[in-house]
Amino acid sequence: MSIRTLTWNVLYRDRRERAAILADYVTRIKPDVVMLQETSPADAAALAHSTGLRLAAVPDVLSDADTSVPALLTRAAFRAPSVIELPHPQRRHYYGVTATVHHDGAHVQAASAHLRHTWQAGRMGCDDDYRAAARGVAMPADADTEFAESVNHRLDQLACLLTALDEAQTGTDARLLAGDMNFVPDGREYNAIVGAGWTDAWRAAPRLGSGATILDTNPLVLDNPRPYRGYATSLMPGSTSRLDYTLDFHFSRGSVSAGRAWVVGEPENVDTGAWPSDHLGIVVDYHL
């Protein structure tokens, strides 16, 4: 038995102008569970309606142009939807959402989360010094202290999120967590979640392509990798561009294994095609 999941940061900026493009992708992918980030309650509900899915969980906040929250959509029935408010020192709103999905007789805990961002996140993907700092090695002398603070804040948010998911997982056969984590594959936060027993789909499944979700060619990326053309390293093995990197992940626990994983959302013609977001989406087929 398999379950197909899709996670996608859909970019809050001008989100509704790209809603039809996103809905077309979701319709063609046919996911059983969708984990969204940077959406709103109204836009998540509209996507669910247009694609034949159900809106399972989303924070109860005002739906306006600047709303940026995670949401969980499912094809099957669900129970125990929950919103997890994540800590932030400036009291900005970061959330995780979760529900238990009833999929072909299995009870699957599914969760979507968006952890604190890092200003100029591209440096984590392209700059050797910043990548070292993300791993907990010495910070570059000229680095903004906000970078190190953001790593610590994400560790706090991750601890809160994983504790809440542990408390809500009673009676589930498998557990899935995905989203825009805003950390890199060799960072301290990544090691914390893997150390807590979660499996990274990129490492467990046959990966189709590099797995990068932020591309040099995507014009919607405001903190565009182009300023970092002088850096000569790539975070993603197999990437066609040394500037591509990822901040998005799928993790799993329990009686589940990742069958295959791939990214979606890059138009055939990167110069003239329509991009649904500044991030690519990640699809994972899991075996239950």
XYZ file of C-alpha atoms in Angstrom:
288
model
C 0.000 0.000 0.000
C 1.337 3.440 -0.883
C 0.573 7.047 -0.007
C 1.666 9.986 -2.161
C 2.596 13.211 -0.407
C 3.392 16.668 -1.734
C 4.966 19.508 0.230
C 5.163 23.006 -1.239
C 6.001 26.494 -0.041
C 3.618 28.371 -2.340
C 5.071 31.899 -1.780
C 2.691 34.304 -0.045
C 3.657 37.179 -2.338
C 1.084 37.532 -5.187
C -0.128 34.066 -4.245
C -3.547 34.298 -5.892
C -2.077 35.290 -9.241
C -0.440 31.843 -9.366
C -3.290 29.838 -7.799
C -4.428 28.242 -11.052
C -0.879 27.145 -11.906
C -0.516 25.497 -8.497
C -3.925 23.808 -8.739
C -2.992 22.368 -12.127
C 0.163 20.806 -10.673
C -1.726 19.345 -7.707
C -4.415 17.909 -9.975
C -1.825 16.206 -12.185
C 0.257 14.871 -9.280
C -2.790 13.351 -7.520
C -1.363 13.456 -3.970
C -3.095 11.812 -1.023
C -1.700 14.415 1.386
C -0.559 17.980 0.658
C 1.594 19.945 3.110
C 1.526 23.659 2.250
C 3.521 26.590 3.579
C 2.998 30.340 3.038
C -0.705 29.935 2.335
C -3.811 31.369 4.037
C -6.995 29.684 5.321
C -8.980 31.009 2.348
C -6.382 30.066 -0.255
C -5.852 26.605 1.234
C -9.618 26.031 1.204
C -9.825 27.216 -2.412
C -7.027 24.859 -3.466
C -8.696 21.955 -1.682
C -12.021 22.709 -3.395
C -10.500 23.011 -6.873
C -8.506 19.772 -6.570
C -11.039 17.531 -4.819
C -9.153 17.455 -1.511
C -10.193 18.259 2.065
C -8.755 21.027 4.200
C -7.676 19.155 7.329
C -5.777 21.756 9.374
C -4.795 25.422 9.134
C -4.246 28.141 11.761
C -7.301 30.293 12.483
C -5.890 33.590 11.263
C -7.075 36.382 9.001
C -6.809 35.551 5.301
C -5.200 38.517 3.596
C -2.473 39.126 1.046
C 0.281 38.932 3.674
C -0.944 35.822 5.503
C 1.727 33.123 5.547
C 0.815 29.926 7.411
C 1.083 26.172 6.836
C -1.899 24.011 5.951
C -2.660 20.313 5.562
C -4.886 18.918 2.797
C -5.945 15.278 2.522
C -7.843 13.077 0.119
C -9.155 10.670 2.762
C -11.011 11.275 6.010
C -9.030 12.570 8.968
C -9.275 13.125 12.709
C -7.635 15.143 15.471
C -6.583 18.227 13.496
C -4.273 20.434 15.531
C -2.340 23.682 15.206
C 1.048 23.942 16.931
C 2.261 27.465 17.660
C 6.042 27.549 17.521
C 8.180 29.817 19.714
C 9.814 32.959 18.373
C 11.617 35.621 20.437
C 9.999 38.516 18.556
C 6.559 36.886 18.851
C 6.196 36.485 15.134
C 3.816 33.721 14.197
C 5.282 30.391 13.122
C 3.158 27.241 13.076
C 2.982 23.546 12.480
C -0.280 21.772 11.628
C -1.118 18.103 11.956
C -3.938 15.576 11.637
C -4.326 11.808 11.538
C -5.304 10.628 8.061
C -7.276 7.406 7.529
C -5.634 5.974 4.411
C -6.690 2.515 3.195
C -7.040 1.206 6.741
C -3.835 2.793 8.022
C -3.727 5.684 10.493
C -1.095 8.156 9.324
C -0.019 11.212 11.288
C 0.726 13.950 8.750
C 2.199 17.348 9.565
C 3.255 20.502 7.745
C 5.580 23.097 9.248
C 7.407 26.297 8.390
C 10.364 27.137 10.621
C 12.017 30.514 11.010
C 13.697 31.863 7.895
C 17.272 33.054 7.552
C 17.984 36.344 5.832
C 19.995 35.680 2.677
C 19.377 31.961 3.041
C 21.238 31.407 -0.209
C 24.494 31.781 1.674
C 23.759 28.512 3.472
C 23.564 26.851 0.077
C 26.468 28.543 -1.643
C 28.976 30.000 0.818
C 31.391 27.520 2.413
C 31.781 29.659 5.549
C 28.049 29.928 6.111
C 27.563 26.242 5.442
C 30.186 25.532 8.077
C 28.347 27.818 10.486
C 25.104 25.964 9.752
C 26.904 22.772 10.810
C 27.939 24.394 14.081
C 31.510 25.190 13.058
C 32.963 28.662 13.710
C 30.934 31.587 12.402
C 32.592 33.800 9.745
C 34.056 36.946 11.300
C 31.944 39.215 9.091
C 28.704 37.272 9.534
C 25.599 38.955 10.880
C 24.730 37.596 14.343
C 21.180 37.073 13.067
C 22.419 34.030 11.201
C 23.552 32.195 14.329
C 20.447 33.339 16.209
C 18.199 31.922 13.494
C 19.814 28.482 13.851
C 19.167 28.495 17.608
C 15.589 29.668 17.112
C 14.914 26.863 14.642
C 16.318 24.335 17.104
C 13.863 25.647 19.722
C 10.993 25.519 17.236
C 11.926 22.011 16.168
C 12.028 20.781 19.769
C 8.546 22.227 20.356
C 7.203 20.751 17.115
C 8.571 17.244 17.666
C 7.312 17.161 21.254
C 3.815 18.155 20.131
C 3.818 15.561 17.358
C 4.963 12.860 19.791
C 2.092 13.749 22.113
C -0.441 13.593 19.260
C 0.731 10.369 17.592
C -1.203 7.846 19.741
C -2.833 5.171 17.607
C -0.950 5.951 14.401
C 0.854 3.436 12.214
C 3.102 5.882 10.380
C 4.188 9.493 10.794
C 5.024 12.043 8.100
C 6.455 15.527 8.575
C 7.292 17.890 5.741
C 7.727 21.553 5.020
C 9.971 24.528 4.541
C 12.420 23.913 7.351
C 14.821 26.715 6.392
C 17.863 24.605 7.211
C 20.329 22.756 5.023
C 20.989 18.989 4.798
C 24.119 19.050 6.941
C 22.983 21.655 9.478
C 22.488 21.367 13.237
C 18.711 21.355 12.883
C 18.846 18.564 10.319
C 21.006 16.469 12.620
C 18.593 17.138 15.491
C 15.552 15.814 13.636
C 17.397 12.784 12.248
C 18.810 12.156 15.714
C 15.251 12.124 17.062
C 14.461 9.111 14.876
C 13.047 10.709 11.730
C 14.188 9.521 8.281
C 14.953 11.964 5.481
C 13.203 10.929 2.259
C 15.996 12.410 0.118
C 18.465 9.949 1.639
C 16.132 6.968 1.994
C 14.422 6.969 -1.410
C 15.683 6.692 -4.966
C 16.010 10.388 -5.747
C 15.053 11.570 -9.211
C 17.284 14.561 -9.941
C 19.279 16.680 -7.517
C 16.530 17.406 -4.992
C 17.243 21.129 -5.019
C 14.127 23.232 -4.410
C 15.636 26.721 -4.820
C 16.944 27.224 -8.345
C 19.241 29.793 -9.862
C 16.883 30.015 -12.848
C 13.716 30.832 -10.854
C 12.871 34.552 -11.213
C 10.525 34.474 -8.191
C 13.432 33.961 -5.776
C 13.974 37.412 -4.247
C 17.070 36.367 -2.298
C 18.183 35.060 -5.641
C 21.259 32.827 -5.834
C 22.589 35.023 -8.647
C 24.476 37.343 -6.243
C 26.457 34.282 -5.161
C 27.840 33.349 -8.575
C 31.376 33.622 -7.219
C 30.889 30.609 -4.937
C 32.047 27.338 -6.422
C 30.278 24.717 -4.320
C 26.922 22.976 -4.558
C 24.833 21.641 -1.708
C 22.877 19.181 -3.811
C 24.679 16.185 -5.367
C 23.724 15.822 -9.007
C 22.573 19.415 -9.346
C 22.954 20.984 -12.773
C 23.823 24.328 -11.200
C 26.337 24.980 -8.445
C 23.929 27.623 -7.093
C 20.950 25.332 -6.445
C 20.097 24.377 -2.876
C 17.211 23.130 -0.745
C 15.403 24.291 2.389
C 12.487 21.859 2.016
C 12.255 18.336 3.416
C 10.129 15.218 3.913
C 10.697 13.123 7.054
C 9.005 9.927 8.255
C 8.810 7.551 11.219
C 7.078 4.297 12.053
C 5.832 1.593 9.685
C 6.609 3.491 6.505
C 9.403 3.643 3.934
C 10.134 6.131 1.165
C 9.731 4.594 -2.279
C 10.852 7.486 -4.478
C 11.150 11.272 -4.281
C 11.270 14.066 -6.844
C 10.712 17.797 -7.253
C 7.988 19.517 -9.287
C 7.264 23.053 -10.432
C 10.044 23.865 -12.882
C 8.515 24.850 -16.256
C 9.826 23.224 -19.421
C 11.021 26.618 -20.615
C 12.603 28.284 -17.591
C 12.778 31.652 -19.352
C 9.173 31.989 -20.546
C 7.257 29.358 -18.562
C 5.053 30.038 -15.527
C 6.598 29.265 -12.129
C 4.076 28.389 -9.376
C 6.380 29.511 -6.539
C 9.908 30.525 -5.604
C 10.295 26.989 -4.189
C 9.811 23.739 -6.059
C 7.452 21.207 -4.536
C 8.623 17.791 -3.327
C 6.657 14.614 -4.051
C 7.357 11.417 -2.117
C 5.695 8.039 -2.629
C 5.744 6.192 0.696
C 5.082 2.486 1.260
C 2.939 1.642 4.300
